[in-house]
Coordinates of C-alpha atoms and ligand atoms in Angstrom, one line a residue:
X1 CA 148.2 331.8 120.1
X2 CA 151.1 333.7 120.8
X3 CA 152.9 334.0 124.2
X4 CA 154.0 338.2 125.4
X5 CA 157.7 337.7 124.6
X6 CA 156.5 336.9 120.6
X7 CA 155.1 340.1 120.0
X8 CA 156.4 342.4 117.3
X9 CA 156.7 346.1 117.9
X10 CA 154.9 347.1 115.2
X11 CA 151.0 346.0 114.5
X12 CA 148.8 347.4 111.4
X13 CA 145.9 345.7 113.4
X14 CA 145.5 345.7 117.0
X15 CA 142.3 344.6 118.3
X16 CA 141.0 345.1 122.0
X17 CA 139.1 341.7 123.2
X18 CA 138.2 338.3 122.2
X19 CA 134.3 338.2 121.5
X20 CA 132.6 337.6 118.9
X21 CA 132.9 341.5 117.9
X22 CA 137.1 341.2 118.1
X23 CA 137.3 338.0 116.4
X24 CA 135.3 338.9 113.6
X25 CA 137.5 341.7 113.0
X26 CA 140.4 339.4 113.7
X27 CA 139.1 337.2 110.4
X28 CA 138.2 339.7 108.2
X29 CA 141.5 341.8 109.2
X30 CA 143.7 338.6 108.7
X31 CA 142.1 337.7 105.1
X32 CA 143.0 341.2 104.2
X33 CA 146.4 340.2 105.0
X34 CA 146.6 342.7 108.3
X35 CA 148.6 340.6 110.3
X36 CA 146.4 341.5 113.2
X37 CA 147.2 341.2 117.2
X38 CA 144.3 340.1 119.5
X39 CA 144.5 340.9 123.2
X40 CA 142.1 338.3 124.5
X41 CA 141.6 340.6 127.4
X42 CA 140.9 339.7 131.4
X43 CA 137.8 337.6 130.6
X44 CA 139.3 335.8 126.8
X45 CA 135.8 335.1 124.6
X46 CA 133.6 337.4 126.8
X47 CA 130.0 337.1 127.6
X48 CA 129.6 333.8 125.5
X49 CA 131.9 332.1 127.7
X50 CA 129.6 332.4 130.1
X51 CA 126.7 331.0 128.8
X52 CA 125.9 327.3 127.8
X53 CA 123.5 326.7 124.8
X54 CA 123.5 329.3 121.8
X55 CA 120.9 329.0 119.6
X56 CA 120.2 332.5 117.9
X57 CA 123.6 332.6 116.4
X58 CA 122.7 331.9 113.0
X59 CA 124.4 329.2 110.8
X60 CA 123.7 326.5 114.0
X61 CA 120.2 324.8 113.5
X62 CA 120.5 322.6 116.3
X63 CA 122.4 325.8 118.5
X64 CA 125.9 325.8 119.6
X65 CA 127.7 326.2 123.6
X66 CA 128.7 329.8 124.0
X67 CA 132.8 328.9 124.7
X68 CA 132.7 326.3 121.6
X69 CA 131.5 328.9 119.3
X70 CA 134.0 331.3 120.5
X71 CA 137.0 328.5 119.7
X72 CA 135.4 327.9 116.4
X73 CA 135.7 331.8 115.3
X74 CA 138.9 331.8 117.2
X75 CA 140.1 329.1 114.8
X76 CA 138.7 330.5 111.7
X77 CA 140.5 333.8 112.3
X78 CA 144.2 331.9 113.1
X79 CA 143.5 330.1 110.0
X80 CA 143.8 333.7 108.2
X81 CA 147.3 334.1 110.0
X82 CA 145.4 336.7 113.1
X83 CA 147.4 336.0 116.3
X84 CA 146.2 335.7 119.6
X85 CA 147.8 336.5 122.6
X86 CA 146.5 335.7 126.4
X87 CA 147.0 338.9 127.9
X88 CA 145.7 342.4 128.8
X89 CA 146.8 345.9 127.5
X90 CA 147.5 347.9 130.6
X91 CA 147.3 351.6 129.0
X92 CA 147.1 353.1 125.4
X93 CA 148.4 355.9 124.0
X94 CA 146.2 357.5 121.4
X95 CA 147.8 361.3 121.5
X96 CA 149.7 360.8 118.3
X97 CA 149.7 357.8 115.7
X98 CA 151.0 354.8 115.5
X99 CA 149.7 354.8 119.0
X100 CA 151.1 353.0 121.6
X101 CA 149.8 350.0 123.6
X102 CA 151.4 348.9 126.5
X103 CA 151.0 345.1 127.7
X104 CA 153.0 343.7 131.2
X105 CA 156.5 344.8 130.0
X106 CA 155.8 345.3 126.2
X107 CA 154.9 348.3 124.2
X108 CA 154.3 348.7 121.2
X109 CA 152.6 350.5 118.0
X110 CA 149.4 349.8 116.7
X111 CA 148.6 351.6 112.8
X112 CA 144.8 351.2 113.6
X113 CA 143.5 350.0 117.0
X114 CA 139.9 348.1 116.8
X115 CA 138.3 348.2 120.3
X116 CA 136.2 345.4 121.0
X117 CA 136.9 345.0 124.5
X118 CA 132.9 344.6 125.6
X119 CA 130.4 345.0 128.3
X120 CA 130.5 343.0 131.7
X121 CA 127.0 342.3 132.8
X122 CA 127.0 343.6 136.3
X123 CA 126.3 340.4 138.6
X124 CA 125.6 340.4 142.5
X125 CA 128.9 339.1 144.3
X126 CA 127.3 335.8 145.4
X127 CA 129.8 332.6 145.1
X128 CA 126.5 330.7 144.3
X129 CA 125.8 332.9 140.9
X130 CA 129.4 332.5 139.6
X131 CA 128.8 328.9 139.9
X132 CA 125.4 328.5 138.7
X133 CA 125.6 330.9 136.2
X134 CA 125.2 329.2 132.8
X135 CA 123.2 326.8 134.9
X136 CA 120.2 328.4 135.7
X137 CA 121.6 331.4 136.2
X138 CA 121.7 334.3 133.5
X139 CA 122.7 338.1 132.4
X140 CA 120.3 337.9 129.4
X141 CA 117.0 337.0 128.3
X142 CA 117.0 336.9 124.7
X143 CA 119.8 334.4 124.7
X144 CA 118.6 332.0 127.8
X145 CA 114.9 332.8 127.8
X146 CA 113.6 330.2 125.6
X147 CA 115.5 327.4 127.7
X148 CA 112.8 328.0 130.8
X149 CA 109.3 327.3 129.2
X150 CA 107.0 326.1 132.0
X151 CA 109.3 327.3 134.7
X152 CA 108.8 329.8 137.7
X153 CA 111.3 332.7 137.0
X154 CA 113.3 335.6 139.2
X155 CA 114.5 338.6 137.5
X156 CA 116.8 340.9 139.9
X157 CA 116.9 344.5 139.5
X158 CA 114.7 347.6 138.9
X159 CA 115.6 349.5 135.5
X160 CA 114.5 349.3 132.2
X161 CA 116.8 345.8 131.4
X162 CA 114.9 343.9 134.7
X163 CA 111.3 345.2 133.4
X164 CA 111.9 344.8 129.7
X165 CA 113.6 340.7 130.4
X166 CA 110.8 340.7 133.0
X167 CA 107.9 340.9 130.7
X168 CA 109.5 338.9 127.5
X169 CA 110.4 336.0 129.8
X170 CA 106.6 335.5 130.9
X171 CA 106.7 334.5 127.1
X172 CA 107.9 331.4 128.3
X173 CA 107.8 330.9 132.2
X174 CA 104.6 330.3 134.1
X175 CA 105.7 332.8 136.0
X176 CA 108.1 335.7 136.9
X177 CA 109.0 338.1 139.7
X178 CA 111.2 340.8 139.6
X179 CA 113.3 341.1 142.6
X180 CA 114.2 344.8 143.5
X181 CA 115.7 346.4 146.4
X182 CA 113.8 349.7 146.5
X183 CA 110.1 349.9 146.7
X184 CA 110.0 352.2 143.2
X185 CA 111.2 351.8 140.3
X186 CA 114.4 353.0 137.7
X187 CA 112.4 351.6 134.9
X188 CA 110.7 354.3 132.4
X189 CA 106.7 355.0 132.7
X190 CA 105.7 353.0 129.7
X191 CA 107.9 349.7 130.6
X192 CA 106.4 349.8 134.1
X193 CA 102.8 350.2 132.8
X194 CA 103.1 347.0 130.4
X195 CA 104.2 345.0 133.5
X196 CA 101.7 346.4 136.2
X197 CA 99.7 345.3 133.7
X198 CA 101.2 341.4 133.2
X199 CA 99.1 339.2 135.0
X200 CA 102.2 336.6 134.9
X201 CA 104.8 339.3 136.2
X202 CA 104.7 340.2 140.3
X203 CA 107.2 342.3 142.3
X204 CA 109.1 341.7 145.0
X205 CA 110.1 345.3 146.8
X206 CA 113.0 346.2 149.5
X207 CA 114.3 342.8 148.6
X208 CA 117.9 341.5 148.0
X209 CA 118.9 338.1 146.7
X210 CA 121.2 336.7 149.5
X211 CA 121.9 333.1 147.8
X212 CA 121.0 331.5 144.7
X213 CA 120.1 327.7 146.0
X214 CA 120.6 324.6 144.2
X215 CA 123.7 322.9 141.8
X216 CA 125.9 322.6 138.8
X217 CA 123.8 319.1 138.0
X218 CA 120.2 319.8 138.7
X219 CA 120.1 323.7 137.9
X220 CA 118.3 326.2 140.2
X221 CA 115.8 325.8 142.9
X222 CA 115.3 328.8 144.4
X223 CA 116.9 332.3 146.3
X224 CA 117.3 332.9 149.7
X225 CA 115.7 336.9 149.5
X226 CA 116.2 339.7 152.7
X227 CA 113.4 342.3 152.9
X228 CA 116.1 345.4 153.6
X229 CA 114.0 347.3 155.5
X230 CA 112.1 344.3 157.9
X231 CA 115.5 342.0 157.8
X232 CA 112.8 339.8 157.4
X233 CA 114.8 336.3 155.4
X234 CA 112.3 334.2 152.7
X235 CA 113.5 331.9 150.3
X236 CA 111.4 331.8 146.9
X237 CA 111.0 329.0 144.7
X238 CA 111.9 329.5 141.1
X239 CA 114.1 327.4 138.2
X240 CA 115.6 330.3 137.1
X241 CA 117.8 333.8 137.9
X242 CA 118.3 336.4 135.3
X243 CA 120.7 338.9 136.8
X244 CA 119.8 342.1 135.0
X245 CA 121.5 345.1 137.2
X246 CA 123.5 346.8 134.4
X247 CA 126.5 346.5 132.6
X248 CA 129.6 348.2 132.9
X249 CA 131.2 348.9 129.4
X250 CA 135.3 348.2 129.4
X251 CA 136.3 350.9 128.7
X252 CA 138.7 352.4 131.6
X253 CA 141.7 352.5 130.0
X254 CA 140.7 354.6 126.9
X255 CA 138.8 357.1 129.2
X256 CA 139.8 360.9 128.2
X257 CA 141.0 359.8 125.3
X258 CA 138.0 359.1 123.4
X259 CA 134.4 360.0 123.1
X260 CA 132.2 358.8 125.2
X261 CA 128.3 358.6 126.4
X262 CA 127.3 359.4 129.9
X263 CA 127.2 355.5 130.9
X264 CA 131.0 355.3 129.3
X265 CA 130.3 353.6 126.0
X266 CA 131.7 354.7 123.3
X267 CA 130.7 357.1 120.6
X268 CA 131.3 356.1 117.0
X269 CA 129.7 358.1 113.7
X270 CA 126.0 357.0 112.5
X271 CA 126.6 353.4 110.4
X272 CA 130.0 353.0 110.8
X273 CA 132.8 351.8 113.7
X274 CA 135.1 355.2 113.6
X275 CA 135.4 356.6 117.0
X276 CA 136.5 360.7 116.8
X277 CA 140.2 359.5 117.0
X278 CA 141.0 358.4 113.3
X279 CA 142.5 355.2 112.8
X280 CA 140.8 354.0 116.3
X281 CA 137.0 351.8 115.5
X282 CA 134.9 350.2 118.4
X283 CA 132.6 347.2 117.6
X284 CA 130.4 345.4 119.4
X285 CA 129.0 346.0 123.3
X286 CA 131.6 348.6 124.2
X287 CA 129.7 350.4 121.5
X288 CA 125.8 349.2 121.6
X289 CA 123.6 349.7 124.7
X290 CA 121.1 348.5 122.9
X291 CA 121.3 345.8 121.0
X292 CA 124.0 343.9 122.8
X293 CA 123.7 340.4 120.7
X294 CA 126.6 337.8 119.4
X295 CA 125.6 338.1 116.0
X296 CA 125.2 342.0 116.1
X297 CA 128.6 342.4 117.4
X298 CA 130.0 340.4 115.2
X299 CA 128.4 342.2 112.1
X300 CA 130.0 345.2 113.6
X301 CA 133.6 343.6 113.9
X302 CA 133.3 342.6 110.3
X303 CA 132.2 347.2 110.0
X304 CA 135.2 347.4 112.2
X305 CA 137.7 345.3 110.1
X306 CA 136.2 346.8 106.8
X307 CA 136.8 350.6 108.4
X308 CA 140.1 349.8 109.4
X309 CA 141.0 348.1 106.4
X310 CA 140.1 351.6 104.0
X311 CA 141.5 353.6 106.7
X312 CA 145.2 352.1 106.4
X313 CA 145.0 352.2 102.6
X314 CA 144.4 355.9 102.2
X315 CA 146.9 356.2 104.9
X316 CA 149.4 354.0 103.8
X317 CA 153.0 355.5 103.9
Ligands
NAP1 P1 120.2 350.6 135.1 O1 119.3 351.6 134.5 O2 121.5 351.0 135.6 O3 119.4 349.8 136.3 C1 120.0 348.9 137.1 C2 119.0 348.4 138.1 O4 119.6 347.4 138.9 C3 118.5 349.5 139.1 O5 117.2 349.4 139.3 C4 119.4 349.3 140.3 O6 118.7 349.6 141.5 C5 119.6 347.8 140.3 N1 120.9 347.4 140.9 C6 122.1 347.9 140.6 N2 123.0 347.2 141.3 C7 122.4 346.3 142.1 C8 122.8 345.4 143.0 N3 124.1 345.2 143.3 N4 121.8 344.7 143.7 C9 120.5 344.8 143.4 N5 120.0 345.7 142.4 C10 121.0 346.4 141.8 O7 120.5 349.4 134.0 P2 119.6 348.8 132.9 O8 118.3 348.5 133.3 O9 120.5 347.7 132.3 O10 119.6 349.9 131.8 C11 120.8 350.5 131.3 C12 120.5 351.6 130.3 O11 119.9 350.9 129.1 C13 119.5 352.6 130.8 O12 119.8 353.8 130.2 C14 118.2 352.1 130.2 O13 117.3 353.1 130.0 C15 118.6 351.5 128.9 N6 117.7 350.4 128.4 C16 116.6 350.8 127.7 C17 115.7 349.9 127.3 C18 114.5 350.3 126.5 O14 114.3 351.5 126.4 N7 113.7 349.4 126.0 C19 115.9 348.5 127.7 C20 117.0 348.2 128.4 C21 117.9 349.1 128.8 P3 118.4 351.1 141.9 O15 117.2 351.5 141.1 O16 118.1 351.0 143.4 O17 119.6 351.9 141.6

């Protein structure tokens, strides 16, 4: 770890965020003796830090806690010599290369820029779901699903995500209802018929979670739900929240200067990390709407690292 006031002026590796997509590119950057610069970012280790027990990461037979995996890759890419430093990049400059990354008081000149800065699940406001998230309380299925067999379920929201985590988690719970605060659906045709069709799976409409009930200690217990339109106040039952509303890809500082999709992820070629600014790669969530796993972004850190890697060597001065 290195503190602002240690940085050099000059980077050959600059990477944007601290998940598993940035630190992967952080190892494989440092064992190709890059010298790379990590900007852990405003939330250092993303969206693993945020859950508890990992156990689809590969390599872990009896599963891992999201933050401890995150120090472990952490450590295995300091090993390699990649730095780390505890801060975030205010602006980039990508107009003309090196380009320039401005941090606090600090700028200075990246060779290649990896951007790995992630996705933010979008979560409700409550104090309650900061606290209990991790514990009872989570922004993906496919990681936390598994950990509520036999339990009564509440997924909040109303688009594809909420349908799609709706119907996979009756996999495991007894049974699930999908919160939504309109009386139709975002979700597409198909997704909605499956679940009309799930005899475990039953909507709540017009309703908004006001308060996730229960403790750090003994998990969830229930939601304290509002009908919007009757004002109408229920609390529901259940041993488990998924949050899924969206996610917002972090990607404000680098808008108008590269490619994006409508929803503001970035754009890189088919099968590879280059963005349409050469010398610039994005890997993991900021990149993937779709796929959005630990192991996938890290396989595309380790694209990123390789990409960046060829890139510096044909341009080397
Ligand atoms: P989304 O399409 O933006 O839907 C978000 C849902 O959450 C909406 O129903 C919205 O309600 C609701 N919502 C937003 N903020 C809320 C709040 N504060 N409180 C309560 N509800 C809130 O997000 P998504 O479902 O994650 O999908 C994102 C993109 O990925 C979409 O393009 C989707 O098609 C795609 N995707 C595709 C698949 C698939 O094809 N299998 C699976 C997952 C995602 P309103 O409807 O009232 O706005």
């Amino acid at each position: 770890m290195v503190t602002p006031n240690e940085l050099k002026d000059r980077y050959k590796v600059v990477i944007l965020g601290s998940g598993p997509a940035g630190l992967t590119a952080a190892l494989y950057t440092a064992r190709a003796n890059l010298d790379p610069i990590i900007f852990e970012g405003f939330e250092a280790g993303g969206q693993l830090t945020l859950t508890t027990d990992v156990e689809n990461y590969p390599g872990f037979p009896d599963g891992i806690q999201g933050p401890e995996l995150i120090d472990n890759m952490r450590k295995q890419a300091e090993r390699f010599g990649a730095k780390c430093v505890l801060a975030e990049v205010n602006s980039v400059d990508l107009s003309t290369r090196p380009f320039k990354v401005v941090t606090g008081e600090n700028v200075l000149e990246a060779e290649t820029l990896i951007v790995a800065s992630g996705a933010s699940a979008r979560l409700l406001g409550l104090d309650s779901e900061k606290i209990l998230i991790g514990h009872g309380v989570s922004t993906c299925a496919t990681c936390d699903g598994f950990f509520f067999k036999g339990k009564e379920l509440v997924v909040v929201g109303g688009g594809d995500s909420a349908v799609e985590e709706g119907v996979f988690l009756t996999k495991f719970a007894t049974k699930v209802s999908i919160i939504h605060r309109r009386d139709k659906l975002r979700a597409s045709k198909i997704l909605q018929d499956r679940a009309f069709k799930n005899s475990k799976l039953d909507f709540i409409w017009d309703s908004v979670v006001e308060e996730i009930l229960g403790n750090k200690d003994e998990g969830v217990k229930g939601v304290r739900i509002k009908n919007v339109k009757t004002g109408e106040v229920a609390t529901k039952e259940c041993q488990g929240v998924f949050i899924a509303i969206g996610h917002n890809p972090n990607t404000q500082i680098l808008k108008a200067q590269l490619e994006m999709n409508e929803a503001g992820y970035i754009v890189t070629k088919d099968g590879s990390t280059i963005t349409n600014v050469p010398g610039v790669f994005a890997a993991g969530d900021v990149q993937d709407q779709v796929y959005r796993q630990a192991v996938t972004a890290a396989g595309s850190g380790c694209m990123a690292a390789l990409d960046a890697e060829r890139f510096l060597e044909e341009h080397s001065e």
